[in-house]
Coordinates of C-alpha atoms and ligand atoms in Angstrom, one line a residue:
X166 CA 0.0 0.0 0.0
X167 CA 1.5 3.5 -0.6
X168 CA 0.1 6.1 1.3
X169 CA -1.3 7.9 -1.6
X170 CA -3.4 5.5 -2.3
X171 CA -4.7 5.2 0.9
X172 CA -7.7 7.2 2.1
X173 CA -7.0 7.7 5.9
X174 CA -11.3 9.0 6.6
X175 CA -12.6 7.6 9.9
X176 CA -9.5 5.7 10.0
X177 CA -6.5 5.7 13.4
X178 CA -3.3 6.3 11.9
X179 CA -0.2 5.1 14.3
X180 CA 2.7 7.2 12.7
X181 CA 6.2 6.4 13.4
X182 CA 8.1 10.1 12.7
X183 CA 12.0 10.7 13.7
X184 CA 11.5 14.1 16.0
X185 CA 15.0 13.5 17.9
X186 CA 15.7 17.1 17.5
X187 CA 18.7 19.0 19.0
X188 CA 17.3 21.2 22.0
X189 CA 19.0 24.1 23.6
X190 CA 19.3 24.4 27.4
X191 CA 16.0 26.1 27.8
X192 CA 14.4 23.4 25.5
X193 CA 14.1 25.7 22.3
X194 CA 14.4 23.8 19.3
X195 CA 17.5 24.3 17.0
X196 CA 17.0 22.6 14.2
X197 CA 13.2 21.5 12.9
X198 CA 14.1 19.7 9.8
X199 CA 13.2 16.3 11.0
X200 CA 9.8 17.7 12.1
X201 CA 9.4 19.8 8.8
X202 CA 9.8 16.4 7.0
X203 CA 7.3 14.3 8.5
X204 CA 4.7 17.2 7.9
X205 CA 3.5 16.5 4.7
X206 CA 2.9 12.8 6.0
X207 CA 0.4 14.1 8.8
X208 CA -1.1 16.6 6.7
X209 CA -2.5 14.4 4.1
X210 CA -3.6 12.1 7.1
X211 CA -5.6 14.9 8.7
X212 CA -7.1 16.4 5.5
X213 CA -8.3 12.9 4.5
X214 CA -10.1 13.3 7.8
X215 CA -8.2 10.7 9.5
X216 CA -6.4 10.9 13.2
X217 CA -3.3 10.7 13.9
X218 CA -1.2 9.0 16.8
X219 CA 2.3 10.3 16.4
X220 CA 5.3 8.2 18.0
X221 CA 8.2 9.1 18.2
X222 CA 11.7 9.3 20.3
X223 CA 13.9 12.1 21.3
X224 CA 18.1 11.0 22.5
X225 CA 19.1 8.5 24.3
X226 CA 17.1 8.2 27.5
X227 CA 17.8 5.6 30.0
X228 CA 14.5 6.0 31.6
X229 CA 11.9 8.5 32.2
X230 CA 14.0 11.7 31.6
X231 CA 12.3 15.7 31.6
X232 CA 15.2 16.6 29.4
X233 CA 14.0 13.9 27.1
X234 CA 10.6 14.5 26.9
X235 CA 8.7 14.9 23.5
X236 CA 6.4 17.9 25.5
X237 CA 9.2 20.1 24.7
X238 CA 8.4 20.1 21.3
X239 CA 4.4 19.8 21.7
X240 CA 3.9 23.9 21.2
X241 CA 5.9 23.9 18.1
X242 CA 4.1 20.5 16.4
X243 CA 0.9 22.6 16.8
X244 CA 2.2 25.5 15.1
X245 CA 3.9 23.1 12.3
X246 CA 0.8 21.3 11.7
X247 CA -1.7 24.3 12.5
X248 CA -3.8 22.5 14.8
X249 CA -4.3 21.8 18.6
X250 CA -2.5 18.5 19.5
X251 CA -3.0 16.3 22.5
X252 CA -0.4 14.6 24.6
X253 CA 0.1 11.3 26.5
X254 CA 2.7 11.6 29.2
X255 CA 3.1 7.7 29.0
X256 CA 3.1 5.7 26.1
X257 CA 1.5 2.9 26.9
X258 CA -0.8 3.9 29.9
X259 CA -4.6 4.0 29.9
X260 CA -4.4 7.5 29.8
X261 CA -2.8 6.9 26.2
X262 CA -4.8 4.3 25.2
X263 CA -8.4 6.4 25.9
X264 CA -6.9 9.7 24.4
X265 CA -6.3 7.4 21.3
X266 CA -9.8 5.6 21.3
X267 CA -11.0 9.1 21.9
X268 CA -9.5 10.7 18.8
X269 CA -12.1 12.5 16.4
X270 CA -11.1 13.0 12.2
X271 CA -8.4 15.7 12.0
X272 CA -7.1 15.0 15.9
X273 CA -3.9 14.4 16.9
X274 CA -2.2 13.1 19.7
X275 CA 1.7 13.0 20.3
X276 CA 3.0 10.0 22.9
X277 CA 5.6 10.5 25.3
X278 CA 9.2 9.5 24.1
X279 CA 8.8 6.1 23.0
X280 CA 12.2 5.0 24.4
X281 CA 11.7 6.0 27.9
X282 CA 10.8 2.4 27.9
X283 CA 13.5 -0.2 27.4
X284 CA 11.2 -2.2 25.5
X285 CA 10.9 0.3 22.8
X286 CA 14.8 -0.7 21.8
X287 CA 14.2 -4.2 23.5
X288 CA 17.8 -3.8 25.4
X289 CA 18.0 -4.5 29.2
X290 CA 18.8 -1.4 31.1
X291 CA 20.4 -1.3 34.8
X292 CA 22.5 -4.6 34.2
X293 CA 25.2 -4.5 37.0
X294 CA 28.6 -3.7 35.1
X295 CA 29.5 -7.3 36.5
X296 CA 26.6 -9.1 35.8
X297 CA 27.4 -12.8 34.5
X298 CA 26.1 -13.9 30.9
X299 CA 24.0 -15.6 32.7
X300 CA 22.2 -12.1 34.0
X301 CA 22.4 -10.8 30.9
X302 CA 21.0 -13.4 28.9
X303 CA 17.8 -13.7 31.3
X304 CA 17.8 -10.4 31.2
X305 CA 17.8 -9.9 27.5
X306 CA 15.4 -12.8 27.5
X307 CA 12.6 -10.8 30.0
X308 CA 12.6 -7.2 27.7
X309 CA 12.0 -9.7 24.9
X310 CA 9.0 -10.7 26.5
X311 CA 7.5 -7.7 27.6
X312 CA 9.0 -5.9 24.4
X313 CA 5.9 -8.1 22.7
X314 CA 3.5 -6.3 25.0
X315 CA 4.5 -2.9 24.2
X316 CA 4.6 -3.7 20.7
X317 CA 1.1 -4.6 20.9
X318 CA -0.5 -2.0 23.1
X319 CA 1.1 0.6 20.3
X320 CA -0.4 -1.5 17.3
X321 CA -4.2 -1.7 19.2
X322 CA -4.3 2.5 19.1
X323 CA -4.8 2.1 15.6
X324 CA -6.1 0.8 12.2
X325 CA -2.7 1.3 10.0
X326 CA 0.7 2.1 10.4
X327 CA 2.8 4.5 9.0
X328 CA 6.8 4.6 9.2
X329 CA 8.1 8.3 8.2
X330 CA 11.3 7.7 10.6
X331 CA 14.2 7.1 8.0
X332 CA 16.5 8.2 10.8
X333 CA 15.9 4.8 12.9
X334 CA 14.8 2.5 9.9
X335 CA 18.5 0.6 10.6
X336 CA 16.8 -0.4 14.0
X337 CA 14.3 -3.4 14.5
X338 CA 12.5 -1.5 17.0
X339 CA 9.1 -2.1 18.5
X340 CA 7.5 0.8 17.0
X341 CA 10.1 1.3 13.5
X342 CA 10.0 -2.8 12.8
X343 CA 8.0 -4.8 15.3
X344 CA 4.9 -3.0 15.1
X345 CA 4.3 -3.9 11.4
X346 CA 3.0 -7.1 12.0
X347 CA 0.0 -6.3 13.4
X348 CA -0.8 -4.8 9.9
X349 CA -1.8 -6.2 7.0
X350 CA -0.4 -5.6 3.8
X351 CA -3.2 -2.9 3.1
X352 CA -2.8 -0.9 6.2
X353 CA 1.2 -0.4 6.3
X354 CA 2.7 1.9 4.4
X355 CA 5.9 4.2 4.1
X356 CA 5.0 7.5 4.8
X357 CA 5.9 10.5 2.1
X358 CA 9.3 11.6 3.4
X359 CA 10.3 7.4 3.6
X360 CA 9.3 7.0 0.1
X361 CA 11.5 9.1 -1.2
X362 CA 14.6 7.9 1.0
X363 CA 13.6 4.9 -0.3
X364 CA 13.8 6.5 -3.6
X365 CA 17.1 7.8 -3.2
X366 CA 18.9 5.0 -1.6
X367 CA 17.6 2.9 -4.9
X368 CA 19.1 5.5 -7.2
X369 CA 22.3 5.2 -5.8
X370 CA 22.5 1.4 -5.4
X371 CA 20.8 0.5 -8.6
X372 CA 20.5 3.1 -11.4
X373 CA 24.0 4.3 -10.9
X374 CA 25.2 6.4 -13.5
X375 CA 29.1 6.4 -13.8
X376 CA 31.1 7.7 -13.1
X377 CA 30.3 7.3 -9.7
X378 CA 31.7 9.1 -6.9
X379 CA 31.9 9.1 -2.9
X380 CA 33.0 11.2 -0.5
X381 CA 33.8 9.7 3.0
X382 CA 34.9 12.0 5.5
X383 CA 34.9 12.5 9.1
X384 CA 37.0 12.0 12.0
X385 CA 37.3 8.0 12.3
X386 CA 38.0 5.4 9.8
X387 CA 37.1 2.8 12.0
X388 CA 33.2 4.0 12.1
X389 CA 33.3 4.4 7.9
X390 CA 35.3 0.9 7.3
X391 CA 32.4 -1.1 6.1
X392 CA 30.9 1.3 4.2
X393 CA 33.9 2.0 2.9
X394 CA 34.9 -1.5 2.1
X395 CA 31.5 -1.8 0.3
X396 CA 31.6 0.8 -2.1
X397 CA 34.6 -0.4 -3.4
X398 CA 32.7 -2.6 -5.3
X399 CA 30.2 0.2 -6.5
X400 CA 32.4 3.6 -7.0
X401 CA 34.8 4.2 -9.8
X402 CA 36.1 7.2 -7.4
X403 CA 36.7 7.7 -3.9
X404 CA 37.5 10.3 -2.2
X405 CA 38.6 9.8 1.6
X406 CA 39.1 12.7 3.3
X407 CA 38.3 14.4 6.8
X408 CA 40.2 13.1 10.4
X409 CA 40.6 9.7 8.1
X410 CA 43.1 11.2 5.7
X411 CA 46.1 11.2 8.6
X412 CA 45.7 7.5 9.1
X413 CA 46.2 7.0 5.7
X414 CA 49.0 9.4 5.4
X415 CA 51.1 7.8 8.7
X416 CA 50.5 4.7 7.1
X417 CA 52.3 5.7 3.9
X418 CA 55.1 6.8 5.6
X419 CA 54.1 11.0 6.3
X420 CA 54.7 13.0 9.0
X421 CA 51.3 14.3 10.6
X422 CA 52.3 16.4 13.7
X423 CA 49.6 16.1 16.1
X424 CA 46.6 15.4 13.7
X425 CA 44.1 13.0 14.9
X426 CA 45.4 9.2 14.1
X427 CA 44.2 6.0 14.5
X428 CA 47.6 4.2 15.2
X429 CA 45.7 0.5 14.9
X430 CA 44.1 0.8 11.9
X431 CA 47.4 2.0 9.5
X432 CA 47.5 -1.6 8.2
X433 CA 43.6 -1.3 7.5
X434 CA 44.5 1.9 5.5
X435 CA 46.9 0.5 3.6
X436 CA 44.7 -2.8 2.8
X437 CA 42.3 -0.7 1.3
X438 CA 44.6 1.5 -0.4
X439 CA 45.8 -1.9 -2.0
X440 CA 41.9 -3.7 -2.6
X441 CA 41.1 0.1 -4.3
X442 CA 43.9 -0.8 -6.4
X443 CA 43.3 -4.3 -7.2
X444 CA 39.3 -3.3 -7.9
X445 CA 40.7 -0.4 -10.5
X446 CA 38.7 2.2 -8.2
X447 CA 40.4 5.4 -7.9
X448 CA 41.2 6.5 -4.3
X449 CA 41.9 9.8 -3.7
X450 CA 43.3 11.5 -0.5
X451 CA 44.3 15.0 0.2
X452 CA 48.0 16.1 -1.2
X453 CA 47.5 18.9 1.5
X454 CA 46.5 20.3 4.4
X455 CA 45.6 23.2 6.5
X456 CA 47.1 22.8 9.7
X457 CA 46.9 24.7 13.0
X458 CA 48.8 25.3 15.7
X459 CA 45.8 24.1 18.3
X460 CA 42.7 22.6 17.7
X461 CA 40.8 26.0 17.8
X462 CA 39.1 28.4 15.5
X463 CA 41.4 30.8 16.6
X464 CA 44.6 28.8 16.0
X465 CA 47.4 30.3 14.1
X466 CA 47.4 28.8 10.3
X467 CA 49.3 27.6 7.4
X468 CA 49.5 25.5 4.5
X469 CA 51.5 22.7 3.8
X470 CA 52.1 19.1 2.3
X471 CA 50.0 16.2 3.6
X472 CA 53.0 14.4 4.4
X473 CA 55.0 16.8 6.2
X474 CA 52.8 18.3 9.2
X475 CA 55.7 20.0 11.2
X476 CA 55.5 19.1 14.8
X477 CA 53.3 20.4 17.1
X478 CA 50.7 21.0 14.4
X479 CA 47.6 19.6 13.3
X480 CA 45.6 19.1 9.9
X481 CA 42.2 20.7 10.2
X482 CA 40.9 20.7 6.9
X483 CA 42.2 20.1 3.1
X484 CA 44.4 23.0 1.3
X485 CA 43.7 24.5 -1.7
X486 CA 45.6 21.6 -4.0
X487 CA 43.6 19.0 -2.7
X488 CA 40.2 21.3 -3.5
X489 CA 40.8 21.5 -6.6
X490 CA 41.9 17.9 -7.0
X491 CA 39.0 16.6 -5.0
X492 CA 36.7 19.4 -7.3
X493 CA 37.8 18.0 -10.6
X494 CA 36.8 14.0 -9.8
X495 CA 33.4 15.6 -8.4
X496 CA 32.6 17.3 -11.4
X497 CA 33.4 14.8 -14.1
X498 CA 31.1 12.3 -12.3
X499 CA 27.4 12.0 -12.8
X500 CA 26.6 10.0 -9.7
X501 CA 27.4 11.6 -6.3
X502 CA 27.5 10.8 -2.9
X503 CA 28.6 12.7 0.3
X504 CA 29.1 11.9 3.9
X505 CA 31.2 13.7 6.1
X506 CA 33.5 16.8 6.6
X507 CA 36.8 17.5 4.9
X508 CA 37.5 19.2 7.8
X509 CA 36.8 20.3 11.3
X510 CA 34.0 22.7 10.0
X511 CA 32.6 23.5 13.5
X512 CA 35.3 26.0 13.2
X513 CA 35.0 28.7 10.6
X514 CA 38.3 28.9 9.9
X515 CA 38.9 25.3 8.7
X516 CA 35.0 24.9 6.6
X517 CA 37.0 25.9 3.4
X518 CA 37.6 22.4 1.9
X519 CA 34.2 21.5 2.6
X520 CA 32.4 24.2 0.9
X521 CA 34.8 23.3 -2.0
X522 CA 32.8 19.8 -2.0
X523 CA 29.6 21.3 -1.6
X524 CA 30.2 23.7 -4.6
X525 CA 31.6 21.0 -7.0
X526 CA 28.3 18.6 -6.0
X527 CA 26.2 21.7 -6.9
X528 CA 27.9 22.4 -10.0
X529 CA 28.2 18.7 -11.3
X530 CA 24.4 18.0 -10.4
X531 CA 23.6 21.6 -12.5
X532 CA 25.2 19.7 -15.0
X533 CA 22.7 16.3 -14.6
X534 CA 24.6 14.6 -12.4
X535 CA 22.4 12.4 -9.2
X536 CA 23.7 13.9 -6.1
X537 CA 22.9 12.4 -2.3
X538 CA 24.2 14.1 0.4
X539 CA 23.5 12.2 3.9
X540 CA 24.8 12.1 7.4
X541 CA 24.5 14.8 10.3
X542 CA 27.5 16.5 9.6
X543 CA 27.4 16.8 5.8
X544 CA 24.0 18.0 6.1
X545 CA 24.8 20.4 8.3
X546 CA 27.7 21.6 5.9
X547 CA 25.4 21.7 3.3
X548 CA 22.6 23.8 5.1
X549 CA 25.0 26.3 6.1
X550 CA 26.7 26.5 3.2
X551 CA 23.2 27.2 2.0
X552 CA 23.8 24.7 -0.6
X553 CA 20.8 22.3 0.1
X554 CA 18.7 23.6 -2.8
X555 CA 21.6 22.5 -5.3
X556 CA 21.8 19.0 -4.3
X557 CA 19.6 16.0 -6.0
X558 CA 18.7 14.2 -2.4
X559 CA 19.6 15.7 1.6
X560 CA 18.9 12.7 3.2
X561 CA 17.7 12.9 6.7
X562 CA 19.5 9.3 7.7
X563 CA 23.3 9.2 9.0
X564 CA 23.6 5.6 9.9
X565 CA 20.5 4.2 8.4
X566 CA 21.5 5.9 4.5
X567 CA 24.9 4.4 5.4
X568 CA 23.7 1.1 6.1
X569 CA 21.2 0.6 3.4
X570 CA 24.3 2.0 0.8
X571 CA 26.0 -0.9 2.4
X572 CA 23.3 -3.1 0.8
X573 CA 21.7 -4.2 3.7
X574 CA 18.3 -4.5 4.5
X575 CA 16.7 -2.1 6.7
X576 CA 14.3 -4.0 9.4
X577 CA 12.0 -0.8 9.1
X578 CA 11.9 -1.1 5.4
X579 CA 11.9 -4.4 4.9
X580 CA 8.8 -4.6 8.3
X581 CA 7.0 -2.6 5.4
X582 CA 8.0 -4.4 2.5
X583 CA 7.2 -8.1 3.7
Ligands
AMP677 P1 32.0 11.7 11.8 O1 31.1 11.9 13.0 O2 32.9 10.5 11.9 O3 31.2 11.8 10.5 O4 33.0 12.9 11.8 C1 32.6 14.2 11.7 C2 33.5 15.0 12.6 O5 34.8 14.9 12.1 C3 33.2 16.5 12.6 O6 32.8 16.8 13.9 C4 34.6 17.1 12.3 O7 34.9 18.2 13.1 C5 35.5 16.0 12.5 N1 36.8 16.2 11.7 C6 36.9 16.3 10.3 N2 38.1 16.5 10.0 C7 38.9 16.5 11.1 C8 40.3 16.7 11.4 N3 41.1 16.9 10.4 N4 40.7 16.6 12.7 C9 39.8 16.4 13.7 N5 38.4 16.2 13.5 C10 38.0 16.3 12.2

């Protein structure tokens, strides 16, 4: 079923959204994107004359947390939406299960953060830090249990099920996986902004126009080595860049000052330097650097080779030889993807290389190319940048766009899907 083609009148629509928003310390929100995304989902729901219960979590809770809870962002859902919406302060309590049954056509209610239950993940929480395997295994084995509960109670506030949370689709969570089979094939559904992540994702993995080119960056190679190991078998270039590149560079032999380094994985660098090779994919790393005399903003800077960071210094973000090469391979390719800083772009001073990126994406999707820029970081870049609006796709998944690039199935797809 897509959700087009389903009229939502008279109908109890349980809607999985991603609203894990960044809050300030007065609970102001910072960034609305994720709850921009989901609108057009619950609009059509509530102009079909439909009603809406809207699930969702918001960080890491271990508990029942204030900081954590979703009635921080209940003033600005009404505004989003335009309409009053309710609130259960508990999930699964009667209280949420009446406001539900209650629900009239064009109503809404919001649940509290979903994840102030373990079950909602289906991990123990409060194991001793030396419990046996034997604790942990019962342990594992009772949120199991009662994770089948929960799942349930969320499934019996409504008729269908919608997952818009493209953000958590890499988790088989009660309410992103588990939840779908309480639903027939004609009451599931993606929701608008999953469709076209869906969308996307397929582009890149199966309509790939070539060349084909990915940008890795960020701080750690060891959180990017399967990904990266995967699309050597996809790309015809990549580009490595980011904390990464110094790995590489020790590895080969460089000097690299005091720039980040992952001493244990130089023999993993220089294994996939060698499988690049052996797959004729073209690996490209920085020639060099803008480096700083302390990892601030307000560092003193120069310029220099890759390989020969004096000591004391650190690499902070590409140079202007490395833009340029890094530019060139983005524009000749007509199938782009980007994830992760070339830099430390937190700091002003050191966002150079990554506008560079952003610019050359822009200018080689102008010229037809597919571009898909995903990840929290390079979706920050690009929305500061103001680059967004030049870009094919800006996914709102970091680990779930990584994983499904990977080739793997998404549990809150494939929940969907089956
Ligand atoms: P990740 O979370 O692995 O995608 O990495 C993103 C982070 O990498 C950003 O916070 C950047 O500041 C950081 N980063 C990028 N380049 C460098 C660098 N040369 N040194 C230290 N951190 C970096």
């Amino acid at each position: 079923m897509t959700i087009d083609q389903f009229n939502f009148a008279g109908k109890k629509a349980f809607v999985r959204v991603d609203f894990n928003v960044p809050l300030d310390e007065n609970f102001n929100i910072t960034d609305d994107t994720r709850m921009r995304a989901a609108l057009p989902t619950l609009k059509k729901i509530v102009a079909d004359g439909g009603s809406i219960i809207i699930g969702s979590h918001l960080g890491r809770p271990k508990g029942v947390t204030d900081k954590y809870s979703l009635k921080h962002i209940l003033k600005h859902l009404e505004e989003l939406l335009g309409t009053p919406v309710q609130f259960a302060s508990d999930c699964v309590s009667e209280e949420a299960a009446a406001k539900a049954a209650a629900l009239g056509a064009g109503e809404v209610l919001l649940l509290e953060n979903l994840r102030f239950y373990a079950e909602e993940e289906g991990k123990p929480r409060g194991l001793a830090d030396d419990a046996t395997d034997e604790e942990k295994a019962a342990a594992k084995k009772a949120v199991k249990e009662s994770q089948k509960e929960f799942t349930k109670k969320l499934a019996s506030y409504a008729d269908c099920y919608v997952n818009d949370a493209f953000g958590t689709a890499h988790r088989a969570h009660a309410s992103t996986a588990l939840i779908a089979q309480y639903f027939d094939k004609d009451h599931k559904m993606f929701g608008y902004l999953m469709e076209k992540e869906v969308k996307a994702v397929d582009k890149v993995l199966n309509d790939i126009h070539r060349p084909f080119t990915a940008i890795m960056g960020g701080s750690k190679v060891s959180s990017k080595i399967e990904i990266i190991e995967n699309l050597l078998n996809k790309v015809d270039n990549l580009i490595i860049t980011g904390g990464m590149t110094y790995t590489f560079t020790k590895a080969l032999g460089g000097k690299i000052g005091l720039s980040i380094c992952e001493d244990d994985k130089q023999d993993l660098a220089l294994e996939l330097i060698q499988k690049a090779k052996d797959k004729g994919v073209n690996l490209v790393l920085a020639t060099d650097a803008k480096i700083a005399d302390s990892f601030s903003n307000d560092a003193n800077t120069q310029f220099c080779k890759v390989n020969e960071i004096p000591d004391g210094w650190e690499g902070l973000d590409i140079g202007p030889e490395s833009e340029k090469i890094f530019a060139d391979v983005i524009k000749s390719s007509k199938t782009i993807l980007w994830n992760g800083p070339t830099g430390v772009f937190e700091f002003e001073n050191f966002t150079h290389g990554s506008r560079a990126v952003g610019e050359a994406i822009v200018e080689a999707t102008k010229n037809g190319a597919f571009s898909l820029v995903g990840g929290g970081d390079s979706v920050a870049c690009v929305n500061k940048f103001g680059l967004a609006g030049g870009v094919s796709y800006v996914s709102t998944g970091g680990g779930a766009l990584l994983e499904a690039i990977e080739g793997k199935v998404l549990p809150g797809i494939a929940a969907i899907n089956e």
